[in-house]
């Protein structure tokens, strides 16, 4: 005969019953009570370390107890009042309690505000997002859950993040690719951002500058910032731009005439289609796609020139647009990169993906008051986008890009010398 030897559960103690009753009543209240109790235990340990045991006579004590007071700490995106002990030193001055200082200084409130605003919770709904309307954790005036309090915390924390972002050292990053793109936020406000890809295929938001237009001066300010933070101008890299002439001009001025620049093929095709009637779209797209898929740059260039020649009679402006910047459109083909890697690096899709996250983050902003506000928001969006970045699809082929860039750099540096020798 078998017997059930599993011991019967012991009856719950009164403290456990009380705790479970509190959980059933309000989990928030239970967590708050447990947290306050734990903090109280830590503070009492700090007081004992400074003053010795209560009612004891410790000759080594450094301070003595001085009653209790109430202070505020962060909880669920707002503030709550907590009773804490006070301690005075032997000289009569108040002594700080380490555990209380840590609890009070931790920037939970700013991080709550920034996180909720980055996922599009408006400041007007901030209080409801962090405290249940029917909950019993109070949110009286001064608890820090108002729209103005949330806004102030977001401004402070986003400004600090922007400063750290724009001062981060780049010298340790093995960047092979730099994409530069602009974001228009208003008629007189443009932000130009840079994002890099390292030798392992990891993506890194790099810098952000503001300007009235996407001109050479604005881009030059961006590049100067990158160089000052450790981006060596002598290292061969591939620069991918959306097609603005100011970008290429500033890149060559900063990184030399040998810099490899790839214009975004998607932007180029879009600009051409916008100037052509619909009946020409399919044939033009077919030719462009065929040229970009070729492994021979000379054949690809010939194909595009033939397309421009056919359109020249009826659409001379479009034909000129097709030929404009032709060398930079085929840079990845001339570097003889593998087809999968070419597709990843022939456009500014990485930057466009980041811009999509920025637009999502900033969609609640109804009016840009100034460039400082725009920089804070967009930098926060870039940092948010960085959390979702994946490695470049063709990251295993980046060693081919490194070798091709070095060969291209050496070839471009030798060309002027060879020309002078022949002339002599």
mmCIF file of N, CA and C in Angstrom, residues 278-368:
data_model
loop_
_atom_site.group_PDB
_atom_site.id
_atom_site.type_symbol
_atom_site.label_atom_id
_atom_site.label_comp_id
_atom_site.label_asym_id
_atom_site.label_seq_id
_atom_site.Cartn_x
_atom_site.Cartn_y
_atom_site.Cartn_z
ATOM 1 N N UNK A 278 4.049 59.718 -67.440
ATOM 2 C CA UNK A 278 3.905 58.338 -66.993
ATOM 3 C C UNK A 278 4.207 57.308 -68.071
ATOM 4 N N UNK A 279 3.962 57.630 -69.340
ATOM 5 C CA UNK A 279 4.183 56.632 -70.388
ATOM 6 C C UNK A 279 5.658 56.283 -70.560
ATOM 7 N N UNK A 280 6.552 57.114 -70.041
ATOM 8 C CA UNK A 280 7.985 56.831 -70.149
ATOM 9 C C UNK A 280 8.550 56.176 -68.885
ATOM 10 N N UNK A 281 7.747 56.051 -67.850
ATOM 11 C CA UNK A 281 8.270 55.580 -66.577
ATOM 12 C C UNK A 281 8.788 54.144 -66.641
ATOM 13 N N UNK A 282 7.996 53.236 -67.191
ATOM 14 C CA UNK A 282 8.360 51.818 -67.174
ATOM 15 C C UNK A 282 9.647 51.570 -67.942
ATOM 16 N N UNK A 283 9.756 52.138 -69.144
ATOM 17 C CA UNK A 283 10.955 51.913 -69.962
ATOM 18 C C UNK A 283 12.189 52.527 -69.305
ATOM 19 N N UNK A 284 12.037 53.709 -68.719
ATOM 20 C CA UNK A 284 13.186 54.373 -68.091
ATOM 21 C C UNK A 284 13.636 53.603 -66.853
ATOM 22 N N UNK A 285 12.679 53.167 -66.040
ATOM 23 C CA UNK A 285 13.039 52.380 -64.855
ATOM 24 C C UNK A 285 13.763 51.095 -65.258
ATOM 25 N N UNK A 286 13.295 50.467 -66.321
ATOM 26 C CA UNK A 286 13.884 49.201 -66.765
ATOM 27 C C UNK A 286 15.357 49.399 -67.158
ATOM 28 N N UNK A 287 15.630 50.474 -67.884
ATOM 29 C CA UNK A 287 17.011 50.740 -68.307
ATOM 30 C C UNK A 287 17.893 51.048 -67.098
ATOM 31 N N UNK A 288 17.395 51.885 -66.190
ATOM 32 C CA UNK A 288 18.188 52.232 -65.008
ATOM 33 C C UNK A 288 18.481 50.998 -64.158
ATOM 34 N N UNK A 289 17.459 50.161 -63.965
ATOM 35 C CA UNK A 289 17.651 48.962 -63.153
ATOM 36 C C UNK A 289 18.662 48.025 -63.815
ATOM 37 N N UNK A 290 18.568 47.909 -65.142
ATOM 38 C CA UNK A 290 19.493 47.042 -65.867
ATOM 39 C C UNK A 290 20.927 47.556 -65.748
ATOM 40 N N UNK A 291 21.089 48.868 -65.827
ATOM 41 C CA UNK A 291 22.435 49.452 -65.725
ATOM 42 C C UNK A 291 23.015 49.237 -64.335
ATOM 43 N N UNK A 292 22.201 49.412 -63.313
ATOM 44 C CA UNK A 292 22.696 49.296 -61.950
ATOM 45 C C UNK A 292 23.008 47.855 -61.549
ATOM 46 N N UNK A 293 22.403 46.897 -62.254
ATOM 47 C CA UNK A 293 22.648 45.494 -61.942
ATOM 48 C C UNK A 293 23.867 44.937 -62.674
ATOM 49 N N UNK A 294 24.413 45.692 -63.655
ATOM 50 C CA UNK A 294 25.572 45.217 -64.403
ATOM 51 C C UNK A 294 26.816 45.204 -63.525
ATOM 52 N N UNK A 295 27.734 44.286 -63.830
ATOM 53 C CA UNK A 295 28.998 44.223 -63.112
ATOM 54 C C UNK A 295 30.090 45.053 -63.781
ATOM 55 N N UNK A 296 29.824 45.514 -64.995
ATOM 56 C CA UNK A 296 30.793 46.314 -65.753
ATOM 57 C C UNK A 296 30.350 47.772 -65.732
ATOM 58 N N UNK A 297 31.158 48.649 -65.132
ATOM 59 C CA UNK A 297 30.784 50.063 -65.010
ATOM 60 C C UNK A 297 30.735 50.750 -66.355
ATOM 61 N N UNK A 298 31.637 50.384 -67.290
ATOM 62 C CA UNK A 298 31.642 51.030 -68.612
ATOM 63 C C UNK A 298 30.364 50.695 -69.383
ATOM 64 N N UNK A 299 29.934 49.436 -69.322
ATOM 65 C CA UNK A 299 28.692 49.051 -70.000
ATOM 66 C C UNK A 299 27.487 49.734 -69.346
ATOM 67 N N UNK A 300 27.501 49.851 -68.023
ATOM 68 C CA UNK A 300 26.405 50.517 -67.328
ATOM 69 C C UNK A 300 26.336 51.992 -67.723
ATOM 70 N N UNK A 301 27.496 52.644 -67.805
ATOM 71 C CA UNK A 301 27.519 54.048 -68.206
ATOM 72 C C UNK A 301 27.024 54.220 -69.644
ATOM 73 N N UNK A 302 27.423 53.316 -70.511
ATOM 74 C CA UNK A 302 26.979 53.387 -71.913
ATOM 75 C C UNK A 302 25.461 53.234 -72.003
ATOM 76 N N UNK A 303 24.903 52.342 -71.218
ATOM 77 C CA UNK A 303 23.457 52.117 -71.226
ATOM 78 C C UNK A 303 22.716 53.377 -70.783
ATOM 79 N N UNK A 304 23.219 54.043 -69.741
ATOM 80 C CA UNK A 304 22.561 55.252 -69.234
ATOM 81 C C UNK A 304 22.712 56.403 -70.221
ATOM 82 N N UNK A 305 23.881 56.499 -70.868
ATOM 83 C CA UNK A 305 24.075 57.559 -71.866
ATOM 84 C C UNK A 305 23.150 57.363 -73.064
ATOM 85 N N UNK A 306 22.946 56.122 -73.468
ATOM 86 C CA UNK A 306 22.007 55.848 -74.562
ATOM 87 C C UNK A 306 20.591 56.252 -74.173
ATOM 88 N N UNK A 307 20.207 56.005 -72.916
ATOM 89 C CA UNK A 307 18.887 56.429 -72.434
ATOM 90 C C UNK A 307 18.756 57.946 -72.508
ATOM 91 N N UNK A 308 19.789 58.661 -72.063
ATOM 92 C CA UNK A 308 19.755 60.127 -72.107
ATOM 93 C C UNK A 308 19.682 60.624 -73.550
ATOM 94 N N UNK A 309 20.381 59.950 -74.463
ATOM 95 C CA UNK A 309 20.366 60.362 -75.867
ATOM 96 C C UNK A 309 18.972 60.192 -76.475
ATOM 97 N N UNK A 310 18.275 59.129 -76.111
ATOM 98 C CA UNK A 310 16.920 58.907 -76.645
ATOM 99 C C UNK A 310 15.933 59.951 -76.122
ATOM 100 N N UNK A 311 16.132 60.394 -74.870
ATOM 101 C CA UNK A 311 15.212 61.363 -74.282
ATOM 102 C C UNK A 311 15.568 62.814 -74.600
ATOM 103 N N UNK A 312 16.763 63.025 -75.164
ATOM 104 C CA UNK A 312 17.272 64.386 -75.316
ATOM 105 C C UNK A 312 16.403 65.246 -76.230
ATOM 106 N N UNK A 313 15.830 64.664 -77.259
ATOM 107 C CA UNK A 313 15.074 65.472 -78.217
ATOM 108 C C UNK A 313 13.767 65.989 -77.614
ATOM 109 N N UNK A 314 13.048 65.135 -76.921
ATOM 110 C CA UNK A 314 11.766 65.545 -76.351
ATOM 111 C C UNK A 314 11.897 66.133 -74.942
ATOM 112 N N UNK A 315 12.848 65.605 -74.170
ATOM 113 C CA UNK A 315 12.995 66.022 -72.777
ATOM 114 C C UNK A 315 14.467 66.328 -72.485
ATOM 115 N N UNK A 316 14.977 67.413 -73.041
ATOM 116 C CA UNK A 316 16.412 67.716 -72.864
ATOM 117 C C UNK A 316 16.813 67.949 -71.406
ATOM 118 N N UNK A 317 15.911 68.543 -70.624
ATOM 119 C CA UNK A 317 16.227 68.778 -69.214
ATOM 120 C C UNK A 317 16.366 67.480 -68.445
ATOM 121 N N UNK A 318 15.491 66.522 -68.736
ATOM 122 C CA UNK A 318 15.567 65.216 -68.073
ATOM 123 C C UNK A 318 16.834 64.480 -68.496
ATOM 124 N N UNK A 319 17.182 64.571 -69.786
ATOM 125 C CA UNK A 319 18.403 63.928 -70.271
ATOM 126 C C UNK A 319 19.631 64.486 -69.550
ATOM 127 N N UNK A 320 19.669 65.792 -69.359
ATOM 128 C CA UNK A 320 20.792 66.403 -68.635
ATOM 129 C C UNK A 320 20.810 65.949 -67.182
ATOM 130 N N UNK A 321 19.623 65.787 -66.593
ATOM 131 C CA UNK A 321 19.540 65.320 -65.208
ATOM 132 C C UNK A 321 20.054 63.891 -65.071
ATOM 133 N N UNK A 322 19.788 63.060 -66.078
ATOM 134 C CA UNK A 322 20.258 61.674 -66.042
ATOM 135 C C UNK A 322 21.780 61.620 -66.057
ATOM 136 N N UNK A 323 22.399 62.494 -66.856
ATOM 137 C CA UNK A 323 23.855 62.477 -66.987
ATOM 138 C C UNK A 323 24.566 63.186 -65.841
ATOM 139 N N UNK A 324 23.839 64.050 -65.129
ATOM 140 C CA UNK A 324 24.452 64.813 -64.039
ATOM 141 C C UNK A 324 24.865 63.859 -62.897
ATOM 142 N N UNK A 325 26.123 63.932 -62.523
ATOM 143 C CA UNK A 325 26.614 63.077 -61.444
ATOM 144 C C UNK A 325 26.692 61.611 -61.808
ATOM 145 N N UNK A 326 26.875 61.291 -63.103
ATOM 146 C CA UNK A 326 26.854 59.902 -63.546
ATOM 147 C C UNK A 326 27.966 59.084 -62.901
ATOM 148 N N UNK A 327 29.140 59.671 -62.741
ATOM 149 C CA UNK A 327 30.258 58.934 -62.128
ATOM 150 C C UNK A 327 29.907 58.497 -60.705
ATOM 151 N N UNK A 328 29.275 59.373 -59.942
ATOM 152 C CA UNK A 328 28.969 59.054 -58.544
ATOM 153 C C UNK A 328 27.818 58.073 -58.417
ATOM 154 N N UNK A 329 26.968 57.984 -59.434
ATOM 155 C CA UNK A 329 25.869 57.029 -59.382
ATOM 156 C C UNK A 329 26.389 55.592 -59.493
ATOM 157 N N UNK A 330 27.514 55.416 -60.197
ATOM 158 C CA UNK A 330 28.040 54.075 -60.465
ATOM 159 C C UNK A 330 29.278 53.748 -59.633
ATOM 160 N N UNK A 331 29.489 54.445 -58.543
ATOM 161 C CA UNK A 331 30.690 54.219 -57.733
ATOM 162 C C UNK A 331 30.778 52.778 -57.222
ATOM 163 N N UNK A 332 29.680 52.241 -56.705
ATOM 164 C CA UNK A 332 29.722 50.876 -56.152
ATOM 165 C C UNK A 332 29.973 49.845 -57.246
ATOM 166 N N UNK A 333 29.589 50.184 -58.498
ATOM 167 C CA UNK A 333 29.874 49.273 -59.613
ATOM 168 C C UNK A 333 31.352 49.334 -59.963
ATOM 169 N N UNK A 334 31.915 50.556 -59.985
ATOM 170 C CA UNK A 334 33.336 50.707 -60.307
ATOM 171 C C UNK A 334 34.227 50.078 -59.241
ATOM 172 N N UNK A 335 33.757 50.041 -58.008
ATOM 173 C CA UNK A 335 34.531 49.390 -56.948
ATOM 174 C C UNK A 335 34.492 47.871 -57.056
ATOM 175 N N UNK A 336 33.660 47.357 -57.999
ATOM 176 C CA UNK A 336 33.540 45.915 -58.241
ATOM 177 C C UNK A 336 33.117 45.157 -56.971
ATOM 178 N N UNK A 337 32.117 45.703 -56.297
ATOM 179 C CA UNK A 337 31.608 45.058 -55.100
ATOM 180 C C UNK A 337 30.665 43.923 -55.469
ATOM 181 N N UNK A 338 30.525 42.914 -54.623
ATOM 182 C CA UNK A 338 29.532 41.858 -54.864
ATOM 183 C C UNK A 338 28.125 42.455 -54.964
ATOM 184 N N UNK A 339 27.274 41.786 -55.721
ATOM 185 C CA UNK A 339 25.951 42.345 -56.018
ATOM 186 C C UNK A 339 25.133 42.598 -54.751
ATOM 187 N N UNK A 340 25.168 41.678 -53.796
ATOM 188 C CA UNK A 340 24.388 41.862 -52.572
ATOM 189 C C UNK A 340 24.873 43.086 -51.792
ATOM 190 N N UNK A 341 26.191 43.280 -51.730
ATOM 191 C CA UNK A 341 26.739 44.434 -51.030
ATOM 192 C C UNK A 341 26.424 45.721 -51.785
ATOM 193 N N UNK A 342 26.443 45.660 -53.127
ATOM 194 C CA UNK A 342 26.104 46.846 -53.929
ATOM 195 C C UNK A 342 24.688 47.308 -53.635
ATOM 196 N N UNK A 343 23.785 46.385 -53.527
ATOM 197 C CA UNK A 343 22.395 46.763 -53.272
ATOM 198 C C UNK A 343 22.239 47.449 -51.923
ATOM 199 N N UNK A 344 23.020 47.037 -50.937
ATOM 200 C CA UNK A 344 22.932 47.654 -49.608
ATOM 201 C C UNK A 344 23.542 49.044 -49.581
ATOM 202 N N UNK A 345 24.551 49.285 -50.458
ATOM 203 C CA UNK A 345 25.321 50.518 -50.389
ATOM 204 C C UNK A 345 25.061 51.474 -51.556
ATOM 205 N N UNK A 346 24.114 51.150 -52.415
ATOM 206 C CA UNK A 346 23.830 52.015 -53.563
ATOM 207 C C UNK A 346 22.755 53.047 -53.251
ATOM 208 N N UNK A 347 22.265 53.074 -52.020
ATOM 209 C CA UNK A 347 21.187 54.001 -51.661
ATOM 210 C C UNK A 347 21.340 54.398 -50.201
ATOM 211 N N UNK A 348 20.535 55.361 -49.797
ATOM 212 C CA UNK A 348 20.587 55.860 -48.409
ATOM 213 C C UNK A 348 19.481 55.243 -47.561
ATOM 214 N N UNK A 349 19.170 53.972 -47.812
ATOM 215 C CA UNK A 349 18.077 53.332 -47.079
ATOM 216 C C UNK A 349 18.339 53.271 -45.576
ATOM 217 N N UNK A 350 19.598 53.128 -45.174
ATOM 218 C CA UNK A 350 19.910 53.068 -43.744
ATOM 219 C C UNK A 350 19.527 54.386 -43.086
ATOM 220 N N UNK A 351 19.928 55.495 -43.718
ATOM 221 C CA UNK A 351 19.575 56.813 -43.183
ATOM 222 C C UNK A 351 18.070 57.048 -43.262
ATOM 223 N N UNK A 352 17.436 56.600 -44.345
ATOM 224 C CA UNK A 352 15.986 56.783 -44.488
ATOM 225 C C UNK A 352 15.227 56.021 -43.411
ATOM 226 N N UNK A 353 15.715 54.833 -43.070
ATOM 227 C CA UNK A 353 15.089 54.063 -41.996
ATOM 228 C C UNK A 353 15.177 54.818 -40.671
ATOM 229 N N UNK A 354 16.338 55.409 -40.416
ATOM 230 C CA UNK A 354 16.496 56.202 -39.206
ATOM 231 C C UNK A 354 15.585 57.419 -39.234
ATOM 232 N N UNK A 355 15.467 58.068 -40.403
ATOM 233 C CA UNK A 355 14.590 59.230 -40.523
ATOM 234 C C UNK A 355 13.130 58.846 -40.267
ATOM 235 N N UNK A 356 12.753 57.625 -40.655
ATOM 236 C CA UNK A 356 11.396 57.162 -40.377
ATOM 237 C C UNK A 356 11.122 57.069 -38.886
ATOM 238 N N UNK A 357 12.097 56.567 -38.136
ATOM 239 C CA UNK A 357 11.948 56.517 -36.677
ATOM 240 C C UNK A 357 11.860 57.923 -36.101
ATOM 241 N N UNK A 358 12.667 58.847 -36.619
ATOM 242 C CA UNK A 358 12.637 60.235 -36.135
ATOM 243 C C UNK A 358 11.270 60.857 -36.391
ATOM 244 N N UNK A 359 10.706 60.616 -37.564
ATOM 245 C CA UNK A 359 9.371 61.177 -37.869
ATOM 246 C C UNK A 359 8.312 60.591 -36.938
ATOM 247 N N UNK A 360 8.441 59.303 -36.619
ATOM 248 C CA UNK A 360 7.479 58.702 -35.686
ATOM 249 C C UNK A 360 7.615 59.308 -34.295
ATOM 250 N N UNK A 361 8.848 59.481 -33.849
ATOM 251 C CA UNK A 361 9.086 60.025 -32.515
ATOM 252 C C UNK A 361 8.579 61.455 -32.402
ATOM 253 N N UNK A 362 8.735 62.234 -33.467
ATOM 254 C CA UNK A 362 8.430 63.666 -33.402
ATOM 255 C C UNK A 362 7.036 64.021 -33.913
ATOM 256 N N UNK A 363 6.197 63.027 -34.165
ATOM 257 C CA UNK A 363 4.921 63.344 -34.797
ATOM 258 C C UNK A 363 3.971 64.123 -33.889
ATOM 259 N N UNK A 364 4.193 64.097 -32.583
ATOM 260 C CA UNK A 364 3.341 64.874 -31.675
ATOM 261 C C UNK A 364 3.761 66.336 -31.584
ATOM 262 N N UNK A 365 4.916 66.678 -32.149
ATOM 263 C CA UNK A 365 5.385 68.063 -32.101
ATOM 264 C C UNK A 365 4.610 68.868 -33.145
ATOM 265 N N UNK A 366 3.887 69.864 -32.690
ATOM 266 C CA UNK A 366 3.058 70.671 -33.587
ATOM 267 C C UNK A 366 3.779 71.911 -34.093
ATOM 268 N N UNK A 367 4.745 72.394 -33.328
ATOM 269 C CA UNK A 367 5.446 73.617 -33.743
ATOM 270 C C UNK A 367 6.880 73.555 -33.247
ATOM 271 N N UNK A 368 7.817 73.760 -34.183
ATOM 272 C CA UNK A 368 9.229 73.799 -33.821
ATOM 273 C C UNK A 368 9.580 75.227 -33.423
#
